[in-house]
CSV table of N, CA and C in Angstrom, one decimal:
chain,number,residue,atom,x,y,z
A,1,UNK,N,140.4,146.5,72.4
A,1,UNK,CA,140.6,146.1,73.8
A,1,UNK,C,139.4,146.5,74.6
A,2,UNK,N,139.6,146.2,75.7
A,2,UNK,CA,138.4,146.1,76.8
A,2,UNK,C,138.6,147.4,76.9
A,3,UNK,N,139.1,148.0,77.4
A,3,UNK,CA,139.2,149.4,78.1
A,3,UNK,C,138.8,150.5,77.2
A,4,UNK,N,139.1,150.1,75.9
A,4,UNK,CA,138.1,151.2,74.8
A,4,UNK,C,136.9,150.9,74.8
A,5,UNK,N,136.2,150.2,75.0
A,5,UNK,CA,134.7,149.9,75.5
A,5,UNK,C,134.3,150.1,76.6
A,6,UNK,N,135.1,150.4,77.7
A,6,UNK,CA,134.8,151.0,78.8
A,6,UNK,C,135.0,152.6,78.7
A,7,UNK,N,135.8,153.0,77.9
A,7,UNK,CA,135.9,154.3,77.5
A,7,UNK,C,134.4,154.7,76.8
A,8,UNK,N,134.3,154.1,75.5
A,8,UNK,CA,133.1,154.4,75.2
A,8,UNK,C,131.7,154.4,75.7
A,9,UNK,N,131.8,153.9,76.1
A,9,UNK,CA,130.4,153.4,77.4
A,9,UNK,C,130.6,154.6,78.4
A,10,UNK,N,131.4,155.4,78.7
A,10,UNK,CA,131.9,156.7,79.4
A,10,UNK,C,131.0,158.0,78.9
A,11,UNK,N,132.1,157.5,77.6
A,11,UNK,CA,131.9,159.1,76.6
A,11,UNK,C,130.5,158.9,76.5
A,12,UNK,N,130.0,158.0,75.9
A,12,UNK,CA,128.7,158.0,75.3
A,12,UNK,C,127.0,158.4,76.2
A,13,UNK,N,127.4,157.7,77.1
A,13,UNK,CA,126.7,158.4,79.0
A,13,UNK,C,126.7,159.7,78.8
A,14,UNK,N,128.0,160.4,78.6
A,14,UNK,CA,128.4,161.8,79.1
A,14,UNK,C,127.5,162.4,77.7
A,15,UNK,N,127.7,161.9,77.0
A,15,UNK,CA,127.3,162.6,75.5
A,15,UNK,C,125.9,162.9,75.6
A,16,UNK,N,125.3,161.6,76.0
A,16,UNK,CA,123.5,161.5,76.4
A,16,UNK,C,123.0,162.7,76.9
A,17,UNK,N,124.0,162.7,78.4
A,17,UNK,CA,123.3,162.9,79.4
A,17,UNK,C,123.6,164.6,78.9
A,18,UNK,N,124.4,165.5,77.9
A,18,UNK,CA,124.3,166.4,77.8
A,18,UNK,C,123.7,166.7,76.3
A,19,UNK,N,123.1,166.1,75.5
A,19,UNK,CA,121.8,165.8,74.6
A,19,UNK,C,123.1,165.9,73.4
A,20,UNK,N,124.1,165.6,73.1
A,20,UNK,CA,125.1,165.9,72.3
A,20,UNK,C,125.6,164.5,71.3
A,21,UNK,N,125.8,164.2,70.3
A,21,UNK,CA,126.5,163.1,69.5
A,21,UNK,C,128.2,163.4,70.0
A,22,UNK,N,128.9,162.3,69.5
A,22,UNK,CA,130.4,162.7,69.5
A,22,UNK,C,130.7,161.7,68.3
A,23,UNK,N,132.0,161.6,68.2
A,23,UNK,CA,132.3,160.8,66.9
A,23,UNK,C,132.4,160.9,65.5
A,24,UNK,N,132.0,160.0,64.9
A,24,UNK,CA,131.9,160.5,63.3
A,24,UNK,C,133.3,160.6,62.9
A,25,UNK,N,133.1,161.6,61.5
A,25,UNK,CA,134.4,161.9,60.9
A,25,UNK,C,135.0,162.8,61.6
A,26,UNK,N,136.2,162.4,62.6
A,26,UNK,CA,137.4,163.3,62.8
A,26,UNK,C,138.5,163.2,62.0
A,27,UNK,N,139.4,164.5,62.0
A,27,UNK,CA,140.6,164.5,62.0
A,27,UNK,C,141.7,164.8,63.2
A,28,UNK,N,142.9,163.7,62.7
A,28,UNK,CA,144.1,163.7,63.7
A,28,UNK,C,145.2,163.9,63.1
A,29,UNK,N,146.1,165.2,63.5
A,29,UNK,CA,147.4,165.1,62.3
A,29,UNK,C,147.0,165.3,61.4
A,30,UNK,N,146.1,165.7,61.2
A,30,UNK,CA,146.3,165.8,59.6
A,30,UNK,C,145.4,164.3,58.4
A,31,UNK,N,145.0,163.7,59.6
A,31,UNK,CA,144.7,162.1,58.7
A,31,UNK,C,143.2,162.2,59.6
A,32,UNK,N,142.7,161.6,58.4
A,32,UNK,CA,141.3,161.4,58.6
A,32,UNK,C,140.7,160.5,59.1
A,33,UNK,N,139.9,160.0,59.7
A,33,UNK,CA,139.4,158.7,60.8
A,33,UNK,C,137.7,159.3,61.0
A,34,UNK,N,137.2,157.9,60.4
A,34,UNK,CA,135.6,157.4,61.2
A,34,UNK,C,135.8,156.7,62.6
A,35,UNK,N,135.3,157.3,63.5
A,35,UNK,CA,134.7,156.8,64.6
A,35,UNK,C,133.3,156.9,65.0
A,36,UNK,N,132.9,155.7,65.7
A,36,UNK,CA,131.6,155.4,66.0
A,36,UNK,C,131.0,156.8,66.9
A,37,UNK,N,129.7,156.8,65.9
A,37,UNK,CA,129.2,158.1,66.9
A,37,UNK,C,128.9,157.7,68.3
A,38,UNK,N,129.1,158.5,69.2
A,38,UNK,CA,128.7,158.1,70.2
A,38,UNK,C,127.1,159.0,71.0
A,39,UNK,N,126.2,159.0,71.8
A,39,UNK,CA,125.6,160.0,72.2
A,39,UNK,C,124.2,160.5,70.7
A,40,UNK,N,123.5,160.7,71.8
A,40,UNK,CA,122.2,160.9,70.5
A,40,UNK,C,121.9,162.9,70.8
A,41,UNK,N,121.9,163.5,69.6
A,41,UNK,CA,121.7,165.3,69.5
A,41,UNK,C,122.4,165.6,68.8
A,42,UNK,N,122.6,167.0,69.1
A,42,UNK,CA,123.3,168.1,67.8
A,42,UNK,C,125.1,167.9,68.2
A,43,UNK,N,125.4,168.8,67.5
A,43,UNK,CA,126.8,168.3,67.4
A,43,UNK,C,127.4,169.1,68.7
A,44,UNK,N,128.4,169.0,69.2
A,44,UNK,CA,129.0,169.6,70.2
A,44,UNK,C,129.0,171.1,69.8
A,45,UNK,N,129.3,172.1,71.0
A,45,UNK,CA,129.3,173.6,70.6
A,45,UNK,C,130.3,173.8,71.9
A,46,UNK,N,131.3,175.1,71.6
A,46,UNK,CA,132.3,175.6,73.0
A,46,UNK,C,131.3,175.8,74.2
A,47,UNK,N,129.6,175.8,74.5
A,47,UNK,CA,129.8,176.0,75.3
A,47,UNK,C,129.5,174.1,76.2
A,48,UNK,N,129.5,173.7,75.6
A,48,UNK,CA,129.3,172.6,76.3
A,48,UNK,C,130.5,171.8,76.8
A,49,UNK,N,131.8,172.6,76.9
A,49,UNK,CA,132.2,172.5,77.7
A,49,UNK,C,132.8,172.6,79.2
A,50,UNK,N,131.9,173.8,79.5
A,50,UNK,CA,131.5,174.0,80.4
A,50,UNK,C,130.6,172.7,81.3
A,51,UNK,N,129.7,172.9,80.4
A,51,UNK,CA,128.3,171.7,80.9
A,51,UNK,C,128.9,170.3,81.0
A,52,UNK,N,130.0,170.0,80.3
A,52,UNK,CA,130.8,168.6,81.0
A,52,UNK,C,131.1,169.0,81.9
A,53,UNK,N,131.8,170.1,82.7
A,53,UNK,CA,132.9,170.3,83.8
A,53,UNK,C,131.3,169.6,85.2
A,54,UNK,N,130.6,170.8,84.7
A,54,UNK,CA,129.4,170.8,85.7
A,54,UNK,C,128.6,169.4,85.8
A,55,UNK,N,128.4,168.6,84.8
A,55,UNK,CA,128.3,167.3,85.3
A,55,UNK,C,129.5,166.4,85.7
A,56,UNK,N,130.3,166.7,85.6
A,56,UNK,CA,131.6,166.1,85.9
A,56,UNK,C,131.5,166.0,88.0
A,57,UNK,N,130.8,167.2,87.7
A,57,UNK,CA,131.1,168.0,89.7
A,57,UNK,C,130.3,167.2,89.9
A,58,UNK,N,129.0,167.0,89.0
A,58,UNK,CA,127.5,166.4,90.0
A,58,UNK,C,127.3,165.1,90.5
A,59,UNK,N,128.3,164.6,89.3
A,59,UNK,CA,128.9,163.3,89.4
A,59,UNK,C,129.5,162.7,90.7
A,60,UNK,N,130.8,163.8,91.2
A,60,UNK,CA,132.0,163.4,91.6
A,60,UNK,C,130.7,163.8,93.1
A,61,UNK,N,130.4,164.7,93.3
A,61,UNK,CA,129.2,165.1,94.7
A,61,UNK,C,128.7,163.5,94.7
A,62,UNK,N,127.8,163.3,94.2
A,62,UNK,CA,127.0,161.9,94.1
A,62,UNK,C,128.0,160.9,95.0
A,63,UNK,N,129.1,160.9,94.1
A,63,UNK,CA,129.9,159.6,94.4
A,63,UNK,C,130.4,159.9,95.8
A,64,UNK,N,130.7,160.8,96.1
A,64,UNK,CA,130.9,161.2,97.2
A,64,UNK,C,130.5,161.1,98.6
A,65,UNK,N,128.6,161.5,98.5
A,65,UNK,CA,127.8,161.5,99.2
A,65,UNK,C,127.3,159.9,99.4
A,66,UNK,N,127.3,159.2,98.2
A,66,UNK,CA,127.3,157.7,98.6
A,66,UNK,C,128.3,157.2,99.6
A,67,UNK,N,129.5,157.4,98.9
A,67,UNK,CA,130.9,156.5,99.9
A,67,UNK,C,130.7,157.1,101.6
A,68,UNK,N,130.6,158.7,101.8
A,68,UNK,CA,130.2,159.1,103.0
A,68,UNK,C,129.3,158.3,103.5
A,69,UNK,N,128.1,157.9,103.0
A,69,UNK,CA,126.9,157.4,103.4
A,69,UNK,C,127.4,155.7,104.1
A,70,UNK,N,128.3,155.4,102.7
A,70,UNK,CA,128.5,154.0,103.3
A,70,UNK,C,129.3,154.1,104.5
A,71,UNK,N,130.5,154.6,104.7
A,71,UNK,CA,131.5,155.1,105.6
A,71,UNK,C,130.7,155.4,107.1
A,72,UNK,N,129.6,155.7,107.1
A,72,UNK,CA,129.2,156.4,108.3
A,72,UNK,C,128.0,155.5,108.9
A,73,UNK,N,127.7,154.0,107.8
A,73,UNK,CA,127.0,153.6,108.6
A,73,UNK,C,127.5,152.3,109.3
């Protein structure tokens, strides 16, 4: 569907922009699944969860400071 390719197109941004892959061989339940890697680097580590939150913020600031910007003129 469309909306998993807008998903992906998400993840894969976020993956870049924190030098990280995602994807590959996961498991779910217990059952195994290939998904498309997403994002080019090393494999994920706990602390880069953090480092999503923090772009997550710099993001949401951005978006922010544009709509203010438009709003105000």
């Amino acid at each position: 569907a469309a909306s998993d390719v807008y998903k992906r197109q998400v993840m894969a941004s976020g993956a870049a922009a924190l030098g990280i892959s995602l994807g590959g061989r996961v498991c779910y339940n217990g059952e195994p699944s290939e998904r498309p890697v997403l994002g080019s680097g090393r494999a994920p580590q706990l602390g880069d969860i953090e480092a999503c939150f923090a772009l997550q913020k710099r993001v949401l600031y951005v978006f922010v400071t544009i709509l203010l910007g438009i709003a105000l003129c």
